[in-house]
Amino acid sequence: MENFKMIAKTFFGFEEILAKELTQLGAQDVEMGTRMVSFAGDKGFMYKANLSLRTALKILKPIYYFRAKSDENLYKNIQGIDWSNYLNTNQTFVIDTTVHSEYFKHSQFVSQKCKDAIVDQFRAKTGVRPSVDKDFPDLRINIHIDKDQVSVALDTSGASLHQRGYKTATNIAPINEVLAAGMLMLSGWEGQGHFIDPMCGSGTILAEAAMIACNIPANINRKEFAFEKWNDWDNELFDNIMNSLMKKIKEFHYTIVGHDKAPSAVQKAIANIKNANLDEYVTISEQNFFNTEKNTEGKLHMVFNPPYGERLDIEMERFYREIGDTLKQSYPNTNAWFITANLEALKFVGLKPSRKIKLFNGSLEARLVKYEMYEGSKRTKFASPVRPEGSGQNLDNSNQISESNDL
């Protein structure tokens, strides 16, 4: 099988970790762009990328590039593609268009023009035409126009790859699965210790954390990919790749724990974790984070998605202050990460984050922040065990500063 170019779409801020995922998976010619990473691989790798990638939203297969500054140019070039290589008259298709151009103002108009070019080609050759199906097409075509540069690609994934297939129940403000996986990977989570999500909602972060820890393919529970309807679909090859990925699943010897104070959220999280076949790794209980404390030995890895106040009515200042107080008082030896789009509320945590990473949660600009909670005070951790002669006395306990002041 020959290699061909592909494009993996992702969220802003995840380009580097997606490129790393692709490289580790065996992709060739990996190059980062904005919200995307291009790479090369064969048909089998296309299957593997869709099954495995945690931070990809879609995998596109470009088939044609051209320049166009008018509707006529666009129509003529789309007709220049032999669509019988990808589609027959008994099949359905749909066109998704993204436009950033002074020559083409409306994506819907571009989609309509490209659709006309395709069906006119079939009608001229065969007398009949394929139909459009916006919900369950046999072929999903992606048109991207930047100024006068037009890219035509086949969507190998179909529905967005964040739709893993395990989530049947959600809450008011569920987090996207790709966003959750990307946050975990940016936090350095690889299954190296105990893990907790203290505000777990419907369990998305817990599920993604368990799959990362066990090296379970991200989309193993997904029901369908777009390439399964293609004319060159190879079921045997797909099964071989799936079996190969399954052999790389590993054991996990720590705990993954989720809490939420809402009984309905806990029940949804339990159901979703069970759907993902991860219930042997994940324990979920109804608890208010502000009334909990660390109960495991060693370093604890915490990642969560607190309310932003966008859809839930909470008192932001008090809520975020309680987050900081709980971390300081009850979670020593913990790396705590959370995402928030309420940048003003971060001021009330009372701790200085050791890292801030700009991300987007949907259309909301957000920050993924890290707070390092030490066993004692930060000064104690980094104090020299032997002080040079004449440098003064060692600090006693009464003079050690607290985590909140030191950070």
PDB file of C-alpha atoms in Angstrom, residues 29-322:
ATOM      1  CA  ASP A  29       6.330  13.575   7.441  1.00  0.00           C
ATOM      2  CA  VAL A  30       4.639  14.988  10.555  1.00  0.00           C
ATOM      3  CA  GLU A  31       4.184  18.782  10.374  1.00  0.00           C
ATOM      4  CA  MET A  32       2.271  21.030  12.774  1.00  0.00           C
ATOM      5  CA  GLY A  33      -0.074  23.794  11.678  1.00  0.00           C
ATOM      6  CA  THR A  34      -2.775  25.774  13.474  1.00  0.00           C
ATOM      7  CA  ARG A  35      -5.417  23.445  14.917  1.00  0.00           C
ATOM      8  CA  MET A  36      -4.070  20.699  12.655  1.00  0.00           C
ATOM      9  CA  VAL A  37      -1.160  18.363  12.019  1.00  0.00           C
ATOM     10  CA  SER A  38      -0.363  16.954   8.572  1.00  0.00           C
ATOM     11  CA  PHE A  39       1.262  13.557   8.143  1.00  0.00           C
ATOM     12  CA  ALA A  40       1.660  10.651   5.732  1.00  0.00           C
ATOM     13  CA  GLY A  41       0.697   7.002   5.983  1.00  0.00           C
ATOM     14  CA  ASP A  42      -1.010   4.186   4.117  1.00  0.00           C
ATOM     15  CA  LYS A  43      -4.591   2.930   4.333  1.00  0.00           C
ATOM     16  CA  GLY A  44      -3.819   0.765   7.326  1.00  0.00           C
ATOM     17  CA  PHE A  45      -2.317   3.734   9.141  1.00  0.00           C
ATOM     18  CA  MET A  46      -5.448   5.748   8.349  1.00  0.00           C
ATOM     19  CA  TYR A  47      -7.456   3.069  10.164  1.00  0.00           C
ATOM     20  CA  LYS A  48      -4.978   3.033  13.062  1.00  0.00           C
ATOM     21  CA  ALA A  49      -4.972   6.832  13.410  1.00  0.00           C
ATOM     22  CA  ASN A  50      -8.764   6.958  13.653  1.00  0.00           C
ATOM     23  CA  LEU A  51      -8.794   4.180  16.244  1.00  0.00           C
ATOM     24  CA  SER A  52      -5.895   5.443  18.346  1.00  0.00           C
ATOM     25  CA  LEU A  53      -5.506   9.215  18.346  1.00  0.00           C
ATOM     26  CA  ARG A  54      -6.770  10.843  21.551  1.00  0.00           C
ATOM     27  CA  THR A  55      -6.410  14.497  20.538  1.00  0.00           C
ATOM     28  CA  ALA A  56      -7.657  14.368  16.928  1.00  0.00           C
ATOM     29  CA  LEU A  57     -11.154  15.583  16.016  1.00  0.00           C
ATOM     30  CA  LYS A  58     -11.077  14.343  12.418  1.00  0.00           C
ATOM     31  CA  ILE A  59      -8.705  12.704   9.949  1.00  0.00           C
ATOM     32  CA  LEU A  60      -8.985  14.154   6.446  1.00  0.00           C
ATOM     33  CA  LYS A  61      -7.531  12.701   3.239  1.00  0.00           C
ATOM     34  CA  PRO A  62      -6.810  15.519   0.729  1.00  0.00           C
ATOM     35  CA  ILE A  63      -7.412  14.521  -2.894  1.00  0.00           C
ATOM     36  CA  TYR A  64      -7.109  17.794  -4.835  1.00  0.00           C
ATOM     37  CA  TYR A  65      -5.760  21.346  -4.507  1.00  0.00           C
ATOM     38  CA  PHE A  66      -6.452  24.261  -6.817  1.00  0.00           C
ATOM     39  CA  ARG A  67      -6.848  28.053  -6.962  1.00  0.00           C
ATOM     40  CA  ALA A  68     -10.208  29.719  -7.543  1.00  0.00           C
ATOM     41  CA  LYS A  69     -11.427  33.308  -7.419  1.00  0.00           C
ATOM     42  CA  SER A  70     -14.908  32.837  -8.861  1.00  0.00           C
ATOM     43  CA  ASP A  71     -17.887  30.520  -8.762  1.00  0.00           C
ATOM     44  CA  GLU A  72     -17.061  29.389 -12.300  1.00  0.00           C
ATOM     45  CA  ASN A  73     -13.471  28.479 -11.344  1.00  0.00           C
ATOM     46  CA  LEU A  74     -14.737  26.558  -8.351  1.00  0.00           C
ATOM     47  CA  TYR A  75     -17.366  24.623 -10.331  1.00  0.00           C
ATOM     48  CA  LYS A  76     -14.947  23.789 -13.175  1.00  0.00           C
ATOM     49  CA  ASN A  77     -12.220  22.463 -10.851  1.00  0.00           C
ATOM     50  CA  ILE A  78     -14.616  20.353  -8.784  1.00  0.00           C
ATOM     51  CA  GLN A  79     -15.904  18.852 -12.027  1.00  0.00           C
ATOM     52  CA  GLY A  80     -12.294  18.113 -12.977  1.00  0.00           C
ATOM     53  CA  ILE A  81     -12.144  15.457 -10.259  1.00  0.00           C
ATOM     54  CA  ASP A  82     -13.317  12.002 -11.330  1.00  0.00           C
ATOM     55  CA  TRP A  83     -15.870  11.417  -8.590  1.00  0.00           C
ATOM     56  CA  SER A  84     -16.628   7.884  -9.770  1.00  0.00           C
ATOM     57  CA  ASN A  85     -13.382   6.910  -7.987  1.00  0.00           C
ATOM     58  CA  TYR A  86     -15.051   7.708  -4.668  1.00  0.00           C
ATOM     59  CA  LEU A  87     -18.797   7.514  -5.186  1.00  0.00           C
ATOM     60  CA  ASN A  88     -21.454   5.742  -7.248  1.00  0.00           C
ATOM     61  CA  THR A  89     -24.991   6.763  -8.112  1.00  0.00           C
ATOM     62  CA  ASN A  90     -26.536   4.499  -5.466  1.00  0.00           C
ATOM     63  CA  GLN A  91     -24.566   6.164  -2.689  1.00  0.00           C
ATOM     64  CA  THR A  92     -25.146   9.409  -0.778  1.00  0.00           C
ATOM     65  CA  PHE A  93     -22.796  12.253   0.060  1.00  0.00           C
ATOM     66  CA  VAL A  94     -22.591  15.560   1.912  1.00  0.00           C
ATOM     67  CA  ILE A  95     -20.206  18.508   1.708  1.00  0.00           C
ATOM     68  CA  ASP A  96     -18.787  20.372   4.715  1.00  0.00           C
ATOM     69  CA  THR A  97     -17.248  23.740   3.845  1.00  0.00           C
ATOM     70  CA  THR A  98     -15.003  26.188   5.695  1.00  0.00           C
ATOM     71  CA  VAL A  99     -14.356  29.550   4.038  1.00  0.00           C
ATOM     72  CA  HIS A 100     -11.828  32.298   4.829  1.00  0.00           C
ATOM     73  CA  SER A 101     -11.834  34.280   1.592  1.00  0.00           C
ATOM     74  CA  GLU A 102     -12.748  37.588   0.030  1.00  0.00           C
ATOM     75  CA  TYR A 103     -13.796  35.713  -3.114  1.00  0.00           C
ATOM     76  CA  PHE A 104     -16.252  33.362  -1.418  1.00  0.00           C
ATOM     77  CA  LYS A 105     -18.366  34.778   1.367  1.00  0.00           C
ATOM     78  CA  HIS A 106     -20.791  32.004   2.280  1.00  0.00           C
ATOM     79  CA  SER A 107     -19.859  28.416   3.067  1.00  0.00           C
ATOM     80  CA  GLN A 108     -23.369  27.184   2.310  1.00  0.00           C
ATOM     81  CA  PHE A 109     -23.224  28.659  -1.189  1.00  0.00           C
ATOM     82  CA  VAL A 110     -19.831  26.996  -1.794  1.00  0.00           C
ATOM     83  CA  SER A 111     -21.246  23.645  -0.642  1.00  0.00           C
ATOM     84  CA  GLN A 112     -24.184  24.050  -3.024  1.00  0.00           C
ATOM     85  CA  LYS A 113     -21.926  24.957  -5.955  1.00  0.00           C
ATOM     86  CA  CYS A 114     -19.656  21.966  -5.317  1.00  0.00           C
ATOM     87  CA  LYS A 115     -22.668  19.674  -4.978  1.00  0.00           C
ATOM     88  CA  ASP A 116     -23.959  20.871  -8.340  1.00  0.00           C
ATOM     89  CA  ALA A 117     -20.592  20.140  -9.975  1.00  0.00           C
ATOM     90  CA  ILE A 118     -20.560  16.587  -8.620  1.00  0.00           C
ATOM     91  CA  VAL A 119     -24.143  15.634  -9.505  1.00  0.00           C
ATOM     92  CA  ASP A 120     -23.892  17.276 -12.928  1.00  0.00           C
ATOM     93  CA  GLN A 121     -20.835  15.101 -13.663  1.00  0.00           C
ATOM     94  CA  PHE A 122     -22.723  11.915 -12.787  1.00  0.00           C
ATOM     95  CA  ARG A 123     -25.835  12.993 -14.676  1.00  0.00           C
ATOM     96  CA  ALA A 124     -23.788  13.728 -17.812  1.00  0.00           C
ATOM     97  CA  LYS A 125     -22.057  10.331 -17.654  1.00  0.00           C
ATOM     98  CA  THR A 126     -24.837   8.046 -16.462  1.00  0.00           C
ATOM     99  CA  GLY A 127     -28.116   9.928 -16.668  1.00  0.00           C
ATOM    100  CA  VAL A 128     -28.654   9.543 -12.887  1.00  0.00           C
ATOM    101  CA  ARG A 129     -27.116  11.241  -9.875  1.00  0.00           C
ATOM    102  CA  PRO A 130     -26.192  10.372  -6.279  1.00  0.00           C
ATOM    103  CA  SER A 131     -28.280  11.943  -3.520  1.00  0.00           C
ATOM    104  CA  VAL A 132     -27.318  14.175  -0.628  1.00  0.00           C
ATOM    105  CA  ASP A 133     -27.769  12.833   2.913  1.00  0.00           C
ATOM    106  CA  LYS A 134     -26.779  15.290   5.634  1.00  0.00           C
ATOM    107  CA  ASP A 135     -27.166  12.827   8.504  1.00  0.00           C
ATOM    108  CA  PHE A 136     -25.788   9.452   7.358  1.00  0.00           C
ATOM    109  CA  PRO A 137     -23.884   9.956   4.089  1.00  0.00           C
ATOM    110  CA  ASP A 138     -21.779   7.274   2.450  1.00  0.00           C
ATOM    111  CA  LEU A 139     -19.148   9.893   1.608  1.00  0.00           C
ATOM    112  CA  ARG A 140     -18.381  13.076   3.535  1.00  0.00           C
ATOM    113  CA  ILE A 141     -16.440  15.654   1.481  1.00  0.00           C
ATOM    114  CA  ASN A 142     -14.521  18.514   3.092  1.00  0.00           C
ATOM    115  CA  ILE A 143     -13.938  21.781   1.208  1.00  0.00           C
ATOM    116  CA  HIS A 144     -11.544  24.311   2.760  1.00  0.00           C
ATOM    117  CA  ILE A 145     -10.989  27.707   1.132  1.00  0.00           C
ATOM    118  CA  ASP A 146      -8.292  30.104   2.347  1.00  0.00           C
ATOM    119  CA  LYS A 147      -8.159  33.221   0.158  1.00  0.00           C
ATOM    120  CA  ASP A 148      -7.967  31.634  -3.337  1.00  0.00           C
ATOM    121  CA  GLN A 149      -6.510  28.300  -2.184  1.00  0.00           C
ATOM    122  CA  VAL A 150      -9.035  25.461  -2.301  1.00  0.00           C
ATOM    123  CA  SER A 151      -8.461  22.090  -0.658  1.00  0.00           C
ATOM    124  CA  VAL A 152     -10.742  19.140  -1.366  1.00  0.00           C
ATOM    125  CA  ALA A 153     -10.520  16.254   1.098  1.00  0.00           C
ATOM    126  CA  LEU A 154     -12.392  13.123   2.050  1.00  0.00           C
ATOM    127  CA  ASP A 155     -13.442  12.914   5.694  1.00  0.00           C
ATOM    128  CA  THR A 156     -12.163   9.517   6.856  1.00  0.00           C
ATOM    129  CA  SER A 157     -13.739   9.787  10.323  1.00  0.00           C
ATOM    130  CA  GLY A 158     -17.350  10.825   9.819  1.00  0.00           C
ATOM    131  CA  ALA A 159     -18.744  12.128  13.086  1.00  0.00           C
ATOM    132  CA  SER A 160     -16.164  13.977  15.185  1.00  0.00           C
ATOM    133  CA  LEU A 161     -13.696  11.642  16.887  1.00  0.00           C
ATOM    134  CA  HIS A 162     -14.636  13.059  20.291  1.00  0.00           C
ATOM    135  CA  GLN A 163     -17.729  10.873  19.956  1.00  0.00           C
ATOM    136  CA  ARG A 164     -15.966   7.854  21.447  1.00  0.00           C
ATOM    137  CA  GLY A 165     -19.083   5.725  21.801  1.00  0.00           C
ATOM    138  CA  TYR A 166     -19.108   5.198  25.569  1.00  0.00           C
ATOM    139  CA  LYS A 167     -21.021   8.274  26.712  1.00  0.00           C
ATOM    140  CA  THR A 168     -24.777   7.719  26.810  1.00  0.00           C
ATOM    141  CA  ALA A 169     -25.595  10.134  29.637  1.00  0.00           C
ATOM    142  CA  THR A 170     -24.414  13.738  30.063  1.00  0.00           C
ATOM    143  CA  ASN A 171     -24.849  16.654  32.458  1.00  0.00           C
ATOM    144  CA  ILE A 172     -25.575  20.335  31.879  1.00  0.00           C
ATOM    145  CA  ALA A 173     -22.020  21.237  30.838  1.00  0.00           C
ATOM    146  CA  PRO A 174     -20.188  18.082  29.682  1.00  0.00           C
ATOM    147  CA  ILE A 175     -16.552  18.335  28.671  1.00  0.00           C
ATOM    148  CA  ASN A 176     -15.525  17.242  25.187  1.00  0.00           C
ATOM    149  CA  GLU A 177     -13.660  13.913  25.181  1.00  0.00           C
ATOM    150  CA  VAL A 178     -10.808  15.214  23.011  1.00  0.00           C
ATOM    151  CA  LEU A 179     -10.452  18.247  25.285  1.00  0.00           C
ATOM    152  CA  ALA A 180     -10.375  15.958  28.330  1.00  0.00           C
ATOM    153  CA  ALA A 181      -7.717  13.698  26.779  1.00  0.00           C
ATOM    154  CA  GLY A 182      -5.608  16.672  25.727  1.00  0.00           C
ATOM    155  CA  MET A 183      -5.758  18.181  29.204  1.00  0.00           C
ATOM    156  CA  LEU A 184      -4.634  14.891  30.709  1.00  0.00           C
ATOM    157  CA  MET A 185      -1.743  14.574  28.276  1.00  0.00           C
ATOM    158  CA  LEU A 186      -0.659  18.190  28.836  1.00  0.00           C
ATOM    159  CA  SER A 187      -0.722  17.482  32.575  1.00  0.00           C
ATOM    160  CA  GLY A 188       1.767  14.651  32.079  1.00  0.00           C
ATOM    161  CA  TRP A 189      -0.655  11.879  33.012  1.00  0.00           C
ATOM    162  CA  GLU A 190       0.554   8.469  31.840  1.00  0.00           C
ATOM    163  CA  GLY A 191      -0.824   6.225  34.587  1.00  0.00           C
ATOM    164  CA  GLN A 192       2.198   6.642  36.852  1.00  0.00           C
ATOM    165  CA  GLY A 193       0.296   6.898  40.158  1.00  0.00           C
ATOM    166  CA  HIS A 194      -3.066   7.478  41.825  1.00  0.00           C
ATOM    167  CA  PHE A 195      -5.568   9.744  40.035  1.00  0.00           C
ATOM    168  CA  ILE A 196      -8.617  11.734  41.096  1.00  0.00           C
ATOM    169  CA  ASP A 197     -11.248  13.915  39.433  1.00  0.00           C
ATOM    170  CA  PRO A 198     -13.072  15.537  42.375  1.00  0.00           C
ATOM    171  CA  MET A 199     -15.812  17.125  40.224  1.00  0.00           C
ATOM    172  CA  CYS A 200     -16.280  14.308  37.727  1.00  0.00           C
ATOM    173  CA  GLY A 201     -19.659  15.170  36.203  1.00  0.00           C
ATOM    174  CA  SER A 202     -20.553  12.444  33.710  1.00  0.00           C
ATOM    175  CA  GLY A 203     -17.118  10.826  34.010  1.00  0.00           C
ATOM    176  CA  THR A 204     -15.381  11.932  30.807  1.00  0.00           C
ATOM    177  CA  ILE A 205     -12.020  12.816  32.383  1.00  0.00           C
ATOM    178  CA  LEU A 206     -12.092   9.551  34.375  1.00  0.00           C
ATOM    179  CA  ALA A 207     -12.713   7.475  31.245  1.00  0.00           C
ATOM    180  CA  GLU A 208      -9.978   9.211  29.256  1.00  0.00           C
ATOM    181  CA  ALA A 209      -7.553   8.904  32.198  1.00  0.00           C
ATOM    182  CA  ALA A 210      -8.187   5.159  32.454  1.00  0.00           C
ATOM    183  CA  MET A 211      -7.742   4.620  28.712  1.00  0.00           C
ATOM    184  CA  ILE A 212      -4.445   6.522  28.761  1.00  0.00           C
ATOM    185  CA  ALA A 213      -3.231   4.584  31.820  1.00  0.00           C
ATOM    186  CA  CYS A 214      -4.033   1.224  30.194  1.00  0.00           C
ATOM    187  CA  ASN A 215      -3.038   2.228  26.642  1.00  0.00           C
ATOM    188  CA  ILE A 216      -6.554   1.439  25.421  1.00  0.00           C
ATOM    189  CA  PRO A 217      -7.260   2.883  21.925  1.00  0.00           C
ATOM    190  CA  ALA A 218      -9.309   6.074  22.262  1.00  0.00           C
ATOM    191  CA  ASN A 219     -12.035   5.017  19.829  1.00  0.00           C
ATOM    192  CA  ILE A 220     -12.279   1.325  20.600  1.00  0.00           C
ATOM    193  CA  ASN A 221     -15.946   1.750  21.604  1.00  0.00           C
ATOM    194  CA  ARG A 222     -16.913   3.761  18.526  1.00  0.00           C
ATOM    195  CA  LYS A 223     -19.567   2.148  16.337  1.00  0.00           C
ATOM    196  CA  GLU A 224     -18.565   3.500  12.932  1.00  0.00           C
ATOM    197  CA  PHE A 225     -15.980   5.392  10.905  1.00  0.00           C
ATOM    198  CA  ALA A 226     -16.660   7.038   7.540  1.00  0.00           C
ATOM    199  CA  PHE A 227     -14.035   4.935   5.725  1.00  0.00           C
ATOM    200  CA  GLU A 228     -16.105   1.786   6.385  1.00  0.00           C
ATOM    201  CA  LYS A 229     -18.485   2.928   3.614  1.00  0.00           C
ATOM    202  CA  TRP A 230     -15.749   3.617   1.087  1.00  0.00           C
ATOM    203  CA  ASN A 231     -15.322   1.543  -2.056  1.00  0.00           C
ATOM    204  CA  ASP A 232     -11.857   0.371  -0.957  1.00  0.00           C
ATOM    205  CA  TRP A 233     -12.901  -0.623   2.601  1.00  0.00           C
ATOM    206  CA  ASP A 234     -10.737  -3.525   3.828  1.00  0.00           C
ATOM    207  CA  ASN A 235     -12.445  -5.257   6.738  1.00  0.00           C
ATOM    208  CA  GLU A 236      -9.662  -7.822   7.200  1.00  0.00           C
ATOM    209  CA  LEU A 237      -6.992  -5.117   7.392  1.00  0.00           C
ATOM    210  CA  PHE A 238      -9.072  -3.176   9.910  1.00  0.00           C
ATOM    211  CA  ASP A 239      -9.503  -6.271  12.101  1.00  0.00           C
ATOM    212  CA  ASN A 240      -5.769  -6.984  11.988  1.00  0.00           C
ATOM    213  CA  ILE A 241      -4.975  -3.447  13.101  1.00  0.00           C
ATOM    214  CA  MET A 242      -7.586  -3.586  15.853  1.00  0.00           C
ATOM    215  CA  ASN A 243      -6.164  -6.877  17.136  1.00  0.00           C
ATOM    216  CA  SER A 244      -2.632  -5.462  17.081  1.00  0.00           C
ATOM    217  CA  LEU A 245      -3.729  -2.436  19.142  1.00  0.00           C
ATOM    218  CA  MET A 246      -5.574  -4.644  21.615  1.00  0.00           C
ATOM    219  CA  LYS A 247      -2.386  -6.607  22.300  1.00  0.00           C
ATOM    220  CA  LYS A 248      -0.696  -3.401  23.474  1.00  0.00           C
ATOM    221  CA  ILE A 249      -3.200  -2.766  26.290  1.00  0.00           C
ATOM    222  CA  LYS A 250      -1.412  -2.841  29.654  1.00  0.00           C
ATOM    223  CA  GLU A 251      -2.355  -3.321  33.300  1.00  0.00           C
ATOM    224  CA  PHE A 252      -2.826  -0.413  35.713  1.00  0.00           C
ATOM    225  CA  HIS A 253      -1.825  -0.871  39.358  1.00  0.00           C
ATOM    226  CA  TYR A 254      -3.049   2.341  41.013  1.00  0.00           C
ATOM    227  CA  THR A 255      -6.473   3.874  41.681  1.00  0.00           C
ATOM    228  CA  ILE A 256      -8.631   6.185  39.574  1.00  0.00           C
ATOM    229  CA  VAL A 257     -11.283   7.890  41.694  1.00  0.00           C
ATOM    230  CA  GLY A 258     -14.102  10.262  40.826  1.00  0.00           C
ATOM    231  CA  HIS A 259     -16.344  12.330  43.088  1.00  0.00           C
ATOM    232  CA  ASP A 260     -19.317  14.559  42.461  1.00  0.00           C
ATOM    233  CA  LYS A 261     -21.756  16.100  44.908  1.00  0.00           C
ATOM    234  CA  ALA A 262     -24.730  15.611  42.568  1.00  0.00           C
ATOM    235  CA  PRO A 263     -26.333  12.136  42.801  1.00  0.00           C
ATOM    236  CA  SER A 264     -27.551  12.376  39.187  1.00  0.00           C
ATOM    237  CA  ALA A 265     -24.010  13.100  37.945  1.00  0.00           C
ATOM    238  CA  VAL A 266     -22.623  10.140  39.891  1.00  0.00           C
ATOM    239  CA  GLN A 267     -25.169   7.775  38.336  1.00  0.00           C
ATOM    240  CA  LYS A 268     -24.398   9.058  34.834  1.00  0.00           C
ATOM    241  CA  ALA A 269     -20.651   8.741  35.406  1.00  0.00           C
ATOM    242  CA  ILE A 270     -21.021   5.169  36.670  1.00  0.00           C
ATOM    243  CA  ALA A 271     -23.116   4.277  33.604  1.00  0.00           C
ATOM    244  CA  ASN A 272     -20.619   5.815  31.172  1.00  0.00           C
ATOM    245  CA  ILE A 273     -17.624   4.142  32.821  1.00  0.00           C
ATOM    246  CA  LYS A 274     -19.438   0.807  32.624  1.00  0.00           C
ATOM    247  CA  ASN A 275     -20.262   1.419  28.945  1.00  0.00           C
ATOM    248  CA  ALA A 276     -16.550   1.975  28.327  1.00  0.00           C
ATOM    249  CA  ASN A 277     -15.704  -1.318  30.091  1.00  0.00           C
ATOM    250  CA  LEU A 278     -13.520   0.624  32.530  1.00  0.00           C
ATOM    251  CA  ASP A 279     -15.362  -0.081  35.789  1.00  0.00           C
ATOM    252  CA  GLU A 280     -12.575  -2.377  37.044  1.00  0.00           C
ATOM    253  CA  TYR A 281     -10.217   0.620  37.037  1.00  0.00           C
ATOM    254  CA  VAL A 282     -12.492   3.492  38.125  1.00  0.00           C
ATOM    255  CA  THR A 283     -14.342   4.074  41.414  1.00  0.00           C
ATOM    256  CA  ILE A 284     -16.986   6.821  41.644  1.00  0.00           C
ATOM    257  CA  SER A 285     -18.811   8.107  44.715  1.00  0.00           C
ATOM    258  CA  GLU A 286     -21.083  10.951  45.784  1.00  0.00           C
ATOM    259  CA  GLN A 287     -18.923  13.436  47.697  1.00  0.00           C
ATOM    260  CA  ASN A 288     -18.435  17.187  47.908  1.00  0.00           C
ATOM    261  CA  PHE A 289     -14.808  17.975  47.058  1.00  0.00           C
ATOM    262  CA  PHE A 290     -14.694  20.615  49.777  1.00  0.00           C
ATOM    263  CA  ASN A 291     -15.333  17.940  52.407  1.00  0.00           C
ATOM    264  CA  THR A 292     -12.722  15.463  51.146  1.00  0.00           C
ATOM    265  CA  GLU A 293      -9.033  14.874  51.745  1.00  0.00           C
ATOM    266  CA  LYS A 294      -6.177  12.945  50.177  1.00  0.00           C
ATOM    267  CA  ASN A 295      -6.229   9.315  51.309  1.00  0.00           C
ATOM    268  CA  THR A 296      -3.535   7.695  49.150  1.00  0.00           C
ATOM    269  CA  GLU A 297       0.214   7.314  49.582  1.00  0.00           C
ATOM    270  CA  GLY A 298       2.663   8.956  47.221  1.00  0.00           C
ATOM    271  CA  LYS A 299       2.065  11.635  44.630  1.00  0.00           C
ATOM    272  CA  LEU A 300      -1.583  12.196  43.635  1.00  0.00           C
ATOM    273  CA  HIS A 301      -2.502  13.387  40.135  1.00  0.00           C
ATOM    274  CA  MET A 302      -5.666  15.512  40.020  1.00  0.00           C
ATOM    275  CA  VAL A 303      -7.416  16.842  36.912  1.00  0.00           C
ATOM    276  CA  PHE A 304     -10.887  18.382  36.922  1.00  0.00           C
ATOM    277  CA  ASN A 305     -13.287  20.738  35.182  1.00  0.00           C
ATOM    278  CA  PRO A 306     -14.980  23.040  37.727  1.00  0.00           C
ATOM    279  CA  PRO A 307     -18.075  25.099  36.844  1.00  0.00           C
ATOM    280  CA  TYR A 308     -17.381  28.369  35.052  1.00  0.00           C
ATOM    281  CA  GLY A 309     -20.647  30.049  35.957  1.00  0.00           C
ATOM    282  CA  GLU A 310     -21.726  29.992  32.312  1.00  0.00           C
ATOM    283  CA  ARG A 311     -24.510  27.454  32.767  1.00  0.00           C
ATOM    284  CA  LEU A 312     -24.497  26.778  36.512  1.00  0.00           C
ATOM    285  CA  ASP A 313     -25.594  29.356  39.056  1.00  0.00           C
ATOM    286  CA  ILE A 314     -22.816  29.459  41.659  1.00  0.00           C
ATOM    287  CA  GLU A 315     -21.056  32.173  43.640  1.00  0.00           C
ATOM    288  CA  MET A 316     -17.765  32.247  41.757  1.00  0.00           C
ATOM    289  CA  GLU A 317     -15.608  34.106  44.280  1.00  0.00           C
ATOM    290  CA  ARG A 318     -16.530  31.831  47.163  1.00  0.00           C
ATOM    291  CA  PHE A 319     -16.416  28.669  45.029  1.00  0.00           C
ATOM    292  CA  TYR A 320     -12.900  29.225  43.683  1.00  0.00           C
ATOM    293  CA  ARG A 321     -11.646  30.317  47.110  1.00  0.00           C
ATOM    294  CA  GLU A 322     -12.897  27.000  48.472  1.00  0.00           C
TER     295      GLU A 322
END
